[in-house]
Coordinates of C-alpha atoms and ligand atoms in Angstrom, one line a residue:
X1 CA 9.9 -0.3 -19.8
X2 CA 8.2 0.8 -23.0
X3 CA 5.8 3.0 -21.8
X4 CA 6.0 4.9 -18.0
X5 CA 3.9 3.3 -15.7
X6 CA 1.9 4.8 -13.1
X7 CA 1.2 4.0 -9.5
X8 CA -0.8 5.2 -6.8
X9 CA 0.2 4.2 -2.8
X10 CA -2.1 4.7 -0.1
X11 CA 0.1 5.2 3.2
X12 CA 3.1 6.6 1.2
X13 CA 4.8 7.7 4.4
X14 CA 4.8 4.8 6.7
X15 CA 7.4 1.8 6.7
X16 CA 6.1 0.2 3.4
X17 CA 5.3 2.8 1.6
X18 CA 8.6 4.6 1.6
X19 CA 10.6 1.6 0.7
X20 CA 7.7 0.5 -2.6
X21 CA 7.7 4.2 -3.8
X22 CA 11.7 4.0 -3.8
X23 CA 11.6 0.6 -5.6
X24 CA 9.2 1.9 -8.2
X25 CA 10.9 4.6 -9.2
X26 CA 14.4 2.4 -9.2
X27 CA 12.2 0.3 -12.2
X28 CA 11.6 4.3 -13.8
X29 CA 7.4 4.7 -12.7
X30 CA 5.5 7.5 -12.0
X31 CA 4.7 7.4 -8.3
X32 CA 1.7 8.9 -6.6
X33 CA 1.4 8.8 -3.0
X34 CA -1.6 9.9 -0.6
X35 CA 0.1 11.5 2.8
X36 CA -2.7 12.6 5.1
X37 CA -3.1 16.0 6.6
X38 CA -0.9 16.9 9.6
X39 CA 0.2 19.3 11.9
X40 CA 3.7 18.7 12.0
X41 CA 5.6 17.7 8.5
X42 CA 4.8 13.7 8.0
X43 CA 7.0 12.9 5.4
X44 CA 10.4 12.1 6.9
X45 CA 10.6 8.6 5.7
X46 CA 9.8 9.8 2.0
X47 CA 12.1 12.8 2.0
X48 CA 14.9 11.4 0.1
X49 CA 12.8 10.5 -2.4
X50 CA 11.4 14.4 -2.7
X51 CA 10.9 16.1 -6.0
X52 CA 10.7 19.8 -6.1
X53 CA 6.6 20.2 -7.9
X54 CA 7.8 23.3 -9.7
X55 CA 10.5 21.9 -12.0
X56 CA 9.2 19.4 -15.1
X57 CA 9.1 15.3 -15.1
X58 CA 8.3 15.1 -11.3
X59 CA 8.2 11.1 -10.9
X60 CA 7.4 11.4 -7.7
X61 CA 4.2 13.0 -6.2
X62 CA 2.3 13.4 -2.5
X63 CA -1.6 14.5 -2.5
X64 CA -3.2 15.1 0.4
X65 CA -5.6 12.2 1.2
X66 CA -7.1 10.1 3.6
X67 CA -8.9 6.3 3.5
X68 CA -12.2 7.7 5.3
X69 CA -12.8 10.4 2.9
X70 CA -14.5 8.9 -0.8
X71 CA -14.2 12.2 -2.5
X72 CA -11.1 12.7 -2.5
X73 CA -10.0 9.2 -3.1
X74 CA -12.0 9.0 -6.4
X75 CA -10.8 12.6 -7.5
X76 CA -7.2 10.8 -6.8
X77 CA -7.6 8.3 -8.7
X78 CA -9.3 10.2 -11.3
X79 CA -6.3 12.7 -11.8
X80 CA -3.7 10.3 -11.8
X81 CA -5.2 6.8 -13.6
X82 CA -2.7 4.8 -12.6
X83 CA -2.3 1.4 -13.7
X84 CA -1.6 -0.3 -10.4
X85 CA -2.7 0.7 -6.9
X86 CA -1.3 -0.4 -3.7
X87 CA -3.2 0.4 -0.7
X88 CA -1.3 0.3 1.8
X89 CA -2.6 2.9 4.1
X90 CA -3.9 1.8 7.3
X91 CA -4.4 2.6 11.1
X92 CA -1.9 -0.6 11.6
X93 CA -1.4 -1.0 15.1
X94 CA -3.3 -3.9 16.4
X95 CA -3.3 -3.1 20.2
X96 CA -4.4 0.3 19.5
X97 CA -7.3 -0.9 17.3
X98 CA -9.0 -2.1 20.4
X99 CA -8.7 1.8 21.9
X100 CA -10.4 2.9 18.4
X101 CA -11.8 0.2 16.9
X102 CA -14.6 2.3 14.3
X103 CA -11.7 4.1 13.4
X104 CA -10.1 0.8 12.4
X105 CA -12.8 -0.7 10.4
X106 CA -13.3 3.0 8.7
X107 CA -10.0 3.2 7.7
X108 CA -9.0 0.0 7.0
X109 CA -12.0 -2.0 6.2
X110 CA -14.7 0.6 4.3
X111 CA -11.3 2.3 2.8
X112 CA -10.6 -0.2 1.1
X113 CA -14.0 -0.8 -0.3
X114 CA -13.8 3.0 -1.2
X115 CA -10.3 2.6 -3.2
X116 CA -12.0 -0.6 -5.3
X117 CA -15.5 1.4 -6.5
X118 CA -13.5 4.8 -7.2
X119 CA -11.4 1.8 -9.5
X120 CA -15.1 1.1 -10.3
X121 CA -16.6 4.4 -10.8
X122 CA -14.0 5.8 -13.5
X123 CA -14.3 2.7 -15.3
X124 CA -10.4 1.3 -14.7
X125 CA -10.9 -2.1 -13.9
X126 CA -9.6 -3.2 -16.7
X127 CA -6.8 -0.8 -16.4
X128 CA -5.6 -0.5 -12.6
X129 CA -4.4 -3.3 -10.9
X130 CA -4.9 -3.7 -7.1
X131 CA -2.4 -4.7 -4.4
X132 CA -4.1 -5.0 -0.9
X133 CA -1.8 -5.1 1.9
X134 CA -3.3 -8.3 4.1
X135 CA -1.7 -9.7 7.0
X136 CA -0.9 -13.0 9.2
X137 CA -2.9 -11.2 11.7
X138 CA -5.9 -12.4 10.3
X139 CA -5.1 -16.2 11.1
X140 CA -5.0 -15.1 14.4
X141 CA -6.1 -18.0 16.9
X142 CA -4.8 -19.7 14.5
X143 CA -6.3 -23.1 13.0
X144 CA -3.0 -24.8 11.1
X145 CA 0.6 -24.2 11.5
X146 CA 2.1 -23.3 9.4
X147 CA -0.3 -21.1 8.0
X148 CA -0.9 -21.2 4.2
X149 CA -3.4 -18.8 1.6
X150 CA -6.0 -21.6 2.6
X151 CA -5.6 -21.7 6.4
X152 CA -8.7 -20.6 7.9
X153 CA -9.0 -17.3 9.1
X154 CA -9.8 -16.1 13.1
X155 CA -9.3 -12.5 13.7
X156 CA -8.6 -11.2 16.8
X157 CA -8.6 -8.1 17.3
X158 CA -10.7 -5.0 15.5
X159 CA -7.3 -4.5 13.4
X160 CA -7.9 -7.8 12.1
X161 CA -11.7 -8.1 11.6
X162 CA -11.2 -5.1 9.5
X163 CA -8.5 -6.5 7.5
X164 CA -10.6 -9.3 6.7
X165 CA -13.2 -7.2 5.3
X166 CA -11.0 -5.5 3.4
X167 CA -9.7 -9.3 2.5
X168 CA -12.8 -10.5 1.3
X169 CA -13.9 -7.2 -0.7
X170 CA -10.7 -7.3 -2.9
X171 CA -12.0 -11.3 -3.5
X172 CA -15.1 -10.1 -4.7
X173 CA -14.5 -7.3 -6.7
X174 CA -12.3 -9.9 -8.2
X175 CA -14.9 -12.3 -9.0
X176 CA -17.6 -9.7 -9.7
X177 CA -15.8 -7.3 -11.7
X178 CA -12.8 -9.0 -13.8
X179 CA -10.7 -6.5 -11.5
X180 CA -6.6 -7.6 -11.5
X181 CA -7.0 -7.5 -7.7
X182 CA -5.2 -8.9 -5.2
X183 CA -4.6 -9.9 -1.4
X184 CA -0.6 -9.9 -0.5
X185 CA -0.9 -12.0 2.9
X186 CA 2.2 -10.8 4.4
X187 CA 3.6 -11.7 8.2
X188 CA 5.6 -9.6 10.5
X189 CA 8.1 -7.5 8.5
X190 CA 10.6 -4.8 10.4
X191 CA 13.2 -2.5 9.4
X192 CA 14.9 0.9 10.6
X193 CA 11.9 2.7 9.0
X194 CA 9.7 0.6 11.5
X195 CA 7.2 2.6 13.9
X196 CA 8.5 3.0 17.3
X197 CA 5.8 1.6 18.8
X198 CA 6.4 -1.8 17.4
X199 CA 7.8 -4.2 19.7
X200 CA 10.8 -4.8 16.9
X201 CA 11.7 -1.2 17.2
X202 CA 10.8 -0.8 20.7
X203 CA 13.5 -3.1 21.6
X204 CA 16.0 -2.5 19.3
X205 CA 15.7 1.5 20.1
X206 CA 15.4 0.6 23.8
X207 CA 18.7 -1.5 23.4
X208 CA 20.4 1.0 21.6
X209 CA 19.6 4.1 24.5
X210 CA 20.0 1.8 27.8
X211 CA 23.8 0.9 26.5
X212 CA 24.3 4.5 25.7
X213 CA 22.7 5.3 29.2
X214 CA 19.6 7.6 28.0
X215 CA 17.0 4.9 29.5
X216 CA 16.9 2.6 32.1
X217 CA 14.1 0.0 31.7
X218 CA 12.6 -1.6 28.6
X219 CA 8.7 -2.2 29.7
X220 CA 7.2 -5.1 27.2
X221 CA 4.0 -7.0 27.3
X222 CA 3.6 -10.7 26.0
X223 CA 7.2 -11.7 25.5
X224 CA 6.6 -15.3 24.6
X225 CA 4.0 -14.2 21.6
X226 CA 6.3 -16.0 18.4
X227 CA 6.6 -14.3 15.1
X228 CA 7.4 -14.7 12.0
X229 CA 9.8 -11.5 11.0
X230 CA 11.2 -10.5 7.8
X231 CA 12.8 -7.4 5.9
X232 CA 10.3 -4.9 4.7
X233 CA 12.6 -3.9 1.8
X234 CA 12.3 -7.9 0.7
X235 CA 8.6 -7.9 1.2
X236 CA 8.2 -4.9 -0.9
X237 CA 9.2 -6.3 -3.8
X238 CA 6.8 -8.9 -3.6
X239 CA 3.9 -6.9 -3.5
X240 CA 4.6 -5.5 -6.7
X241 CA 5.6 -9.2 -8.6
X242 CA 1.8 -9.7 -7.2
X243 CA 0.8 -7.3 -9.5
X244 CA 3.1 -8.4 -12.5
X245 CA 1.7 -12.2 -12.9
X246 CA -0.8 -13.0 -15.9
X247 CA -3.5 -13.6 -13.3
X248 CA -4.5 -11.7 -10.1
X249 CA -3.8 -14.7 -7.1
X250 CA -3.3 -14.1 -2.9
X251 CA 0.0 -14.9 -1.6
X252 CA 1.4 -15.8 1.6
X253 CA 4.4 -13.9 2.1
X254 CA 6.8 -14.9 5.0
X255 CA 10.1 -16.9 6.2
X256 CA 9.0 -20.0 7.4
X257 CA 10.8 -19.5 10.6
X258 CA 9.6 -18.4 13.7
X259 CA 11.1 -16.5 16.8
X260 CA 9.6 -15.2 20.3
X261 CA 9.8 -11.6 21.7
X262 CA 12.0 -12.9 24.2
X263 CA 14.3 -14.0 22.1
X264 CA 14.5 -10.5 20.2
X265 CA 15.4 -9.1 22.9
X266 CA 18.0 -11.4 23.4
X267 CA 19.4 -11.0 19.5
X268 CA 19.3 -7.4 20.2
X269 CA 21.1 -6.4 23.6
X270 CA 23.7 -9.3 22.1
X271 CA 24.2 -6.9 18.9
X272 CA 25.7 -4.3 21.5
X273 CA 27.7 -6.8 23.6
X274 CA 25.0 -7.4 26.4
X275 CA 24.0 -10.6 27.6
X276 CA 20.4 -10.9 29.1
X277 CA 18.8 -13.5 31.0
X278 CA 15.4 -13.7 32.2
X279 CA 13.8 -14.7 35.2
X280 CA 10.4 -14.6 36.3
X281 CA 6.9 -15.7 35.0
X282 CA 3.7 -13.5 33.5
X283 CA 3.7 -10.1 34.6
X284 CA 7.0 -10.8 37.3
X285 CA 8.9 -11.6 34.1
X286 CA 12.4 -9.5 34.0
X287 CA 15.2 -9.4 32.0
X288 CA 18.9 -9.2 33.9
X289 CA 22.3 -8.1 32.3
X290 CA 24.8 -11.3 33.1
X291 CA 27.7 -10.2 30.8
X292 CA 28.6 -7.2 29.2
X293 CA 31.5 -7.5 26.2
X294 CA 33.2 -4.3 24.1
X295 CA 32.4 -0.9 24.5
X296 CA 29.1 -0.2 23.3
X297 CA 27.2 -0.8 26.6
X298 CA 27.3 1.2 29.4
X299 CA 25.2 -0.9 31.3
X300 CA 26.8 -3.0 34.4
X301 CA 26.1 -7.0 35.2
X302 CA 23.2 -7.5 37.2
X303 CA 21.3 -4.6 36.5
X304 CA 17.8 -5.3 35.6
X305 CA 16.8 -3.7 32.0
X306 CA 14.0 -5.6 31.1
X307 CA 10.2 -5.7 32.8
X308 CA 6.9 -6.2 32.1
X309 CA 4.2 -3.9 32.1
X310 CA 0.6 -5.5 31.5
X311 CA -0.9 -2.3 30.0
X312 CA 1.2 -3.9 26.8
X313 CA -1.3 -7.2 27.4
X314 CA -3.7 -7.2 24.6
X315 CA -7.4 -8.6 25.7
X316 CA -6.9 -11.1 22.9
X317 CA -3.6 -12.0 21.7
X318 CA -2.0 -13.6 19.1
X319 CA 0.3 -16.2 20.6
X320 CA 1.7 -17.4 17.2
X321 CA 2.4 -17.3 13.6
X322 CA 4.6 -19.0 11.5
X323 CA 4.0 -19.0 7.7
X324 CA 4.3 -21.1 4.9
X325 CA 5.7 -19.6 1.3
X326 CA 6.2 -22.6 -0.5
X327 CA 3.0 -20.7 -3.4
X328 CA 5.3 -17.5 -3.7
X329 CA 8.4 -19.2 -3.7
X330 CA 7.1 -21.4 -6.6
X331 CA 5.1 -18.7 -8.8
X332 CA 6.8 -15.7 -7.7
X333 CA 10.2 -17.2 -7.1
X334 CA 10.6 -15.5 -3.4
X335 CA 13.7 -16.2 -1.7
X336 CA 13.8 -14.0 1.7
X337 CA 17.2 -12.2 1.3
X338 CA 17.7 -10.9 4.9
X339 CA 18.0 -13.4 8.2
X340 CA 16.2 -12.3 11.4
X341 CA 19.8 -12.0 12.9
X342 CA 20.7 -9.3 9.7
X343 CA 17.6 -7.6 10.1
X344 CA 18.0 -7.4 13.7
X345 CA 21.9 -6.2 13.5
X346 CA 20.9 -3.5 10.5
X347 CA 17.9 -2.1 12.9
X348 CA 20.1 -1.6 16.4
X349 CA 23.0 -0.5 14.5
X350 CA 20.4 2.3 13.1
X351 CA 18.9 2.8 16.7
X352 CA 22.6 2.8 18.3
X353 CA 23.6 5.6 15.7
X354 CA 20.2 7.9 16.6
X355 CA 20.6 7.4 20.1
X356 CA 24.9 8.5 20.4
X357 CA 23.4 11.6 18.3
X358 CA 20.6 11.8 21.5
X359 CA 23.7 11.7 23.9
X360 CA 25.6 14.4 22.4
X361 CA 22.9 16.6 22.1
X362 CA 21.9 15.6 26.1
X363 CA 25.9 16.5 26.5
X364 CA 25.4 19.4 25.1
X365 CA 23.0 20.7 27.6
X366 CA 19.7 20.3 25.9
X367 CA 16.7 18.0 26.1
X368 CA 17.4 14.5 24.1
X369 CA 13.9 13.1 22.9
X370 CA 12.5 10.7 25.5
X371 CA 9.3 9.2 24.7
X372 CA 8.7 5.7 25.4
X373 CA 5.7 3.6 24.6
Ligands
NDP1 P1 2.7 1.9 8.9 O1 1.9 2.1 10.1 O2 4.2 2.2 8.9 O3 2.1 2.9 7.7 C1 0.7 3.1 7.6 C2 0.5 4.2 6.6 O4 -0.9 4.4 6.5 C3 1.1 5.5 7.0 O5 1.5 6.2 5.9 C4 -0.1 6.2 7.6 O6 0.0 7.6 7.6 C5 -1.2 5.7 6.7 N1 -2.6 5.9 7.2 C6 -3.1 5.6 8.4 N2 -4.4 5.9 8.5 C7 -4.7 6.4 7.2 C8 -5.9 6.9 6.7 N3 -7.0 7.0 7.4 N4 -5.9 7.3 5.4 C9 -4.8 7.3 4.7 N5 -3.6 6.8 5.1 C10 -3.6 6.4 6.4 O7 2.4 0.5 8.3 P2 3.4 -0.5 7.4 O8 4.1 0.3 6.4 O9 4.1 -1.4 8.4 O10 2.3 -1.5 6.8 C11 1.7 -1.2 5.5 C12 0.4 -1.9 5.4 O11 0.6 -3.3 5.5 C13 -0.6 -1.6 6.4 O12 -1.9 -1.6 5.8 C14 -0.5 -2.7 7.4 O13 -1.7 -2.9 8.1 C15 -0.2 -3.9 6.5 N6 0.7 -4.9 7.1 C16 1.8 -4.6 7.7 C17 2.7 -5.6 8.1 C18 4.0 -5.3 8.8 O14 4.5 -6.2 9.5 N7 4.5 -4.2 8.7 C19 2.3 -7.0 8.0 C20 1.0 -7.2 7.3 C21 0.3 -6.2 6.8 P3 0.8 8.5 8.7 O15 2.2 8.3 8.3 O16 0.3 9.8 8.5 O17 0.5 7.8 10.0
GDR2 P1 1.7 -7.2 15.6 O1 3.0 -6.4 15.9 O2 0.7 -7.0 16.6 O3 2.2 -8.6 15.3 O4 1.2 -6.5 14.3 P2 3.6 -5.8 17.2 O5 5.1 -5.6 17.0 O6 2.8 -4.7 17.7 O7 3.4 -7.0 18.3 C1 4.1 -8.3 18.1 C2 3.9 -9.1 19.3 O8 4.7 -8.5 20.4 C3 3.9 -8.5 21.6 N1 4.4 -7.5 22.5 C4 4.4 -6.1 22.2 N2 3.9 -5.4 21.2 C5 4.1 -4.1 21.2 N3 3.7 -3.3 20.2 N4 4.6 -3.4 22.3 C6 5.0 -4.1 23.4 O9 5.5 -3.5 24.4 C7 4.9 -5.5 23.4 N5 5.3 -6.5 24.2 C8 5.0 -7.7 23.7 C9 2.5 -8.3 21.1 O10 1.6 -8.6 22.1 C10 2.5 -9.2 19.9 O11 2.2 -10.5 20.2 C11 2.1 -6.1 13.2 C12 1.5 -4.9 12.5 O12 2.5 -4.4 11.6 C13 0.3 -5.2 11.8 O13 -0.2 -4.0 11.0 C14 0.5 -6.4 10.9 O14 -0.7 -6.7 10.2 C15 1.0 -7.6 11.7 O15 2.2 -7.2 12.3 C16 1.4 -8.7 10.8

């Protein structure tokens, strides 16, 4: 690269963010990333990437900053004039959208809108260019499968209708403006940076504590809801060759293949030698061990590790999504690198590894972290 380029993330310090600030500054960019306020440290996903701010050609830089606040977002994008945004930030957990949905729209919908007229304001929309993080969820009851950039959209929860503001607004800013801005559609992608409270990490970190014998139950909701899954580290790189093309263009960004919760699960327990069946319909659905090989897995045959819990019902659900890549394989040539079976193995391995640390800290007399939701 000639000249250093700079780039600004919004939500720096979640899944996405940690593994597009590490690619950036693999290709040698100046990184900027907004981490909000906190009262415990937030930045353990970014931490290896820390630079200490008192010694000279710090490439890599946290402000504080949130999506709801316009001020500091223009005086952000003021300081750093970076020539590509991504904003990534968001309040990203559908199911808990519906417990604060003005919060959802705020942050994900009017913050976006914010981001594009500081791009405005300054005068850098010839400059910045825009990556908005879109998602499959906004195909929701969906219309066409597969589902392709010109599937018609049907949100279904307040996550979604927010994301399809934000959708929309980085369209028109497009077309008003000139602005290099665009919409990466992306489906379901996982990894061991992955929130807990996704059901990918759920189960994997479920899996990985009942075979170590820290937990005895993993409680799901909708376990046939299907999914499209891929690596977020593979994902990642696509949203920046969205911002490298001659002309600003929405993508669909997915596998093309499609798997259930249920069947997670299965992949999963398997990864440490545990074979689950299930039994049961609805909300009497349950998940019992009929063979347990090696020794990973504690757990005995018979035993019942997996049940339902309808708090984890959603009052609208999305039953299923499968996309269709065939635009970003052409223009963008995407090939997904990682199979749901790698991605699975990579994330219990992970969780199997955190959770023998949880035992021998339990062994050694003191509280092991036990939090499930
Ligand atoms: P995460 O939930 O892991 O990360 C979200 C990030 O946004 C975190 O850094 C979080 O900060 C930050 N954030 C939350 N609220 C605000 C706010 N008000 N102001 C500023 N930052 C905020 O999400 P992912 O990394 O998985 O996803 C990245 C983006 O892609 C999100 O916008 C998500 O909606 C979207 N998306 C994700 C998909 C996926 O499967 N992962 C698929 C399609 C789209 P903190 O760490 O403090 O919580
Ligand atoms: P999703 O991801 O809603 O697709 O949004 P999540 O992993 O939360 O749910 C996937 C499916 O699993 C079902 N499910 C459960 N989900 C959770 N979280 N917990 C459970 O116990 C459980 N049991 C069953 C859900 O009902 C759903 O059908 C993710 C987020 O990353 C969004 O930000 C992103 O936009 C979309 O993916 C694409």
């Amino acid at each position: 690269m000639s000249q250093k380029k700079v780039a600004l993330i919004t939500g720096v310090t979640g899944q996405d963010g940690a593994y597009l600030a590490e690619l950036l500054l693999s290709k040698g960019y100046e990184v900027h990333g907004i981490k909000r306020r906190s009262s415990l440290f937030n930045t353990d996903r970014v931490d290896h990437l820390y630079q200490d701010p008192h010694v000279d050609n710090q490439r890599f830089k946290l402000h504080y900053g949130d999506l709801t606040d316009a001020t500091n977002l223009i005086r952000i994008v003021q300081e750093t004039q970076p020539d590509e945004i991504y904003n990534l930030g968001a309040m990203s957990h559908v199911a808990v959208s519906f417990e604060q949905p003005e919060y959802a729209a705020d942050a994900d919908g009017i913050g976006t809108l914010r981001l594009l007229e500081a791009i405005r304001i300054l005068g850098l929309q010839k400059k910045t260019r825009f990556y908005q993080a879109s998602t499959s969820e906004l195909y929701g009851l969906v219309q066409e499968i597969p589902q392709k950039e010109t599937t018609p959209f049907y949100p279904r929860s307040p996550y979604a209708v927010a994301k399809m503001y934000a959708y929309w607004i980085t369209v028109n800013y497009r077309e008003a403006y000139g602005m290099y801005a665009c919409n990466g559609i992306l489906f379901n992608h996982e990894s061991p940076l992955r929130g807990e409270t996704f059901v990918t990490r759920k189960i994997t970190r479920a899996i990985a504590r009942i075979a170590l014998g820290l937990q005895d139950c993993l409680y799901l909701g909708n376990m046939s809801a299907l999914r499209d899954w891929g690596h977020a580290k593979d994902y990642v790189e696509m949203q920046w060759m969205m911002l490298q093309q001659d002309h600003p263009e929405d993508f669909v960004i997915a596998t093309g293949v499609q798997y259930s919760v249920r069947q997670f699960v299965e992949f999963a327990a398997a990864e440490l030698g545990i074979e689950v069946a299930f039994e049961g319909e609805g909300a009497n659905e349950i998940g019992r061990v009929t063979k347990v090989t090696g020794d990973k897995a504690k757990c005995k045959v018979g035993e019942v590790i997996v049940k339902v819990d309808p708090r984890y019902f959603r009052p609208t659900e999305v039953e299923t999504l499968l996309g269709d890549p065939t635009k970003a394989k052409e223009k963008l040539g995407w090939v997904p690198k990682t199979t749901l079976k790698e991605l699975v193995a990579e994330m219990v391995q992970s969780d199997y590894t955190a959770a023998k640390r949880d035992s021998l800290v339990k062994l050694a007399g003191f509280q092991a972290y036990d939090y499930n939701e």
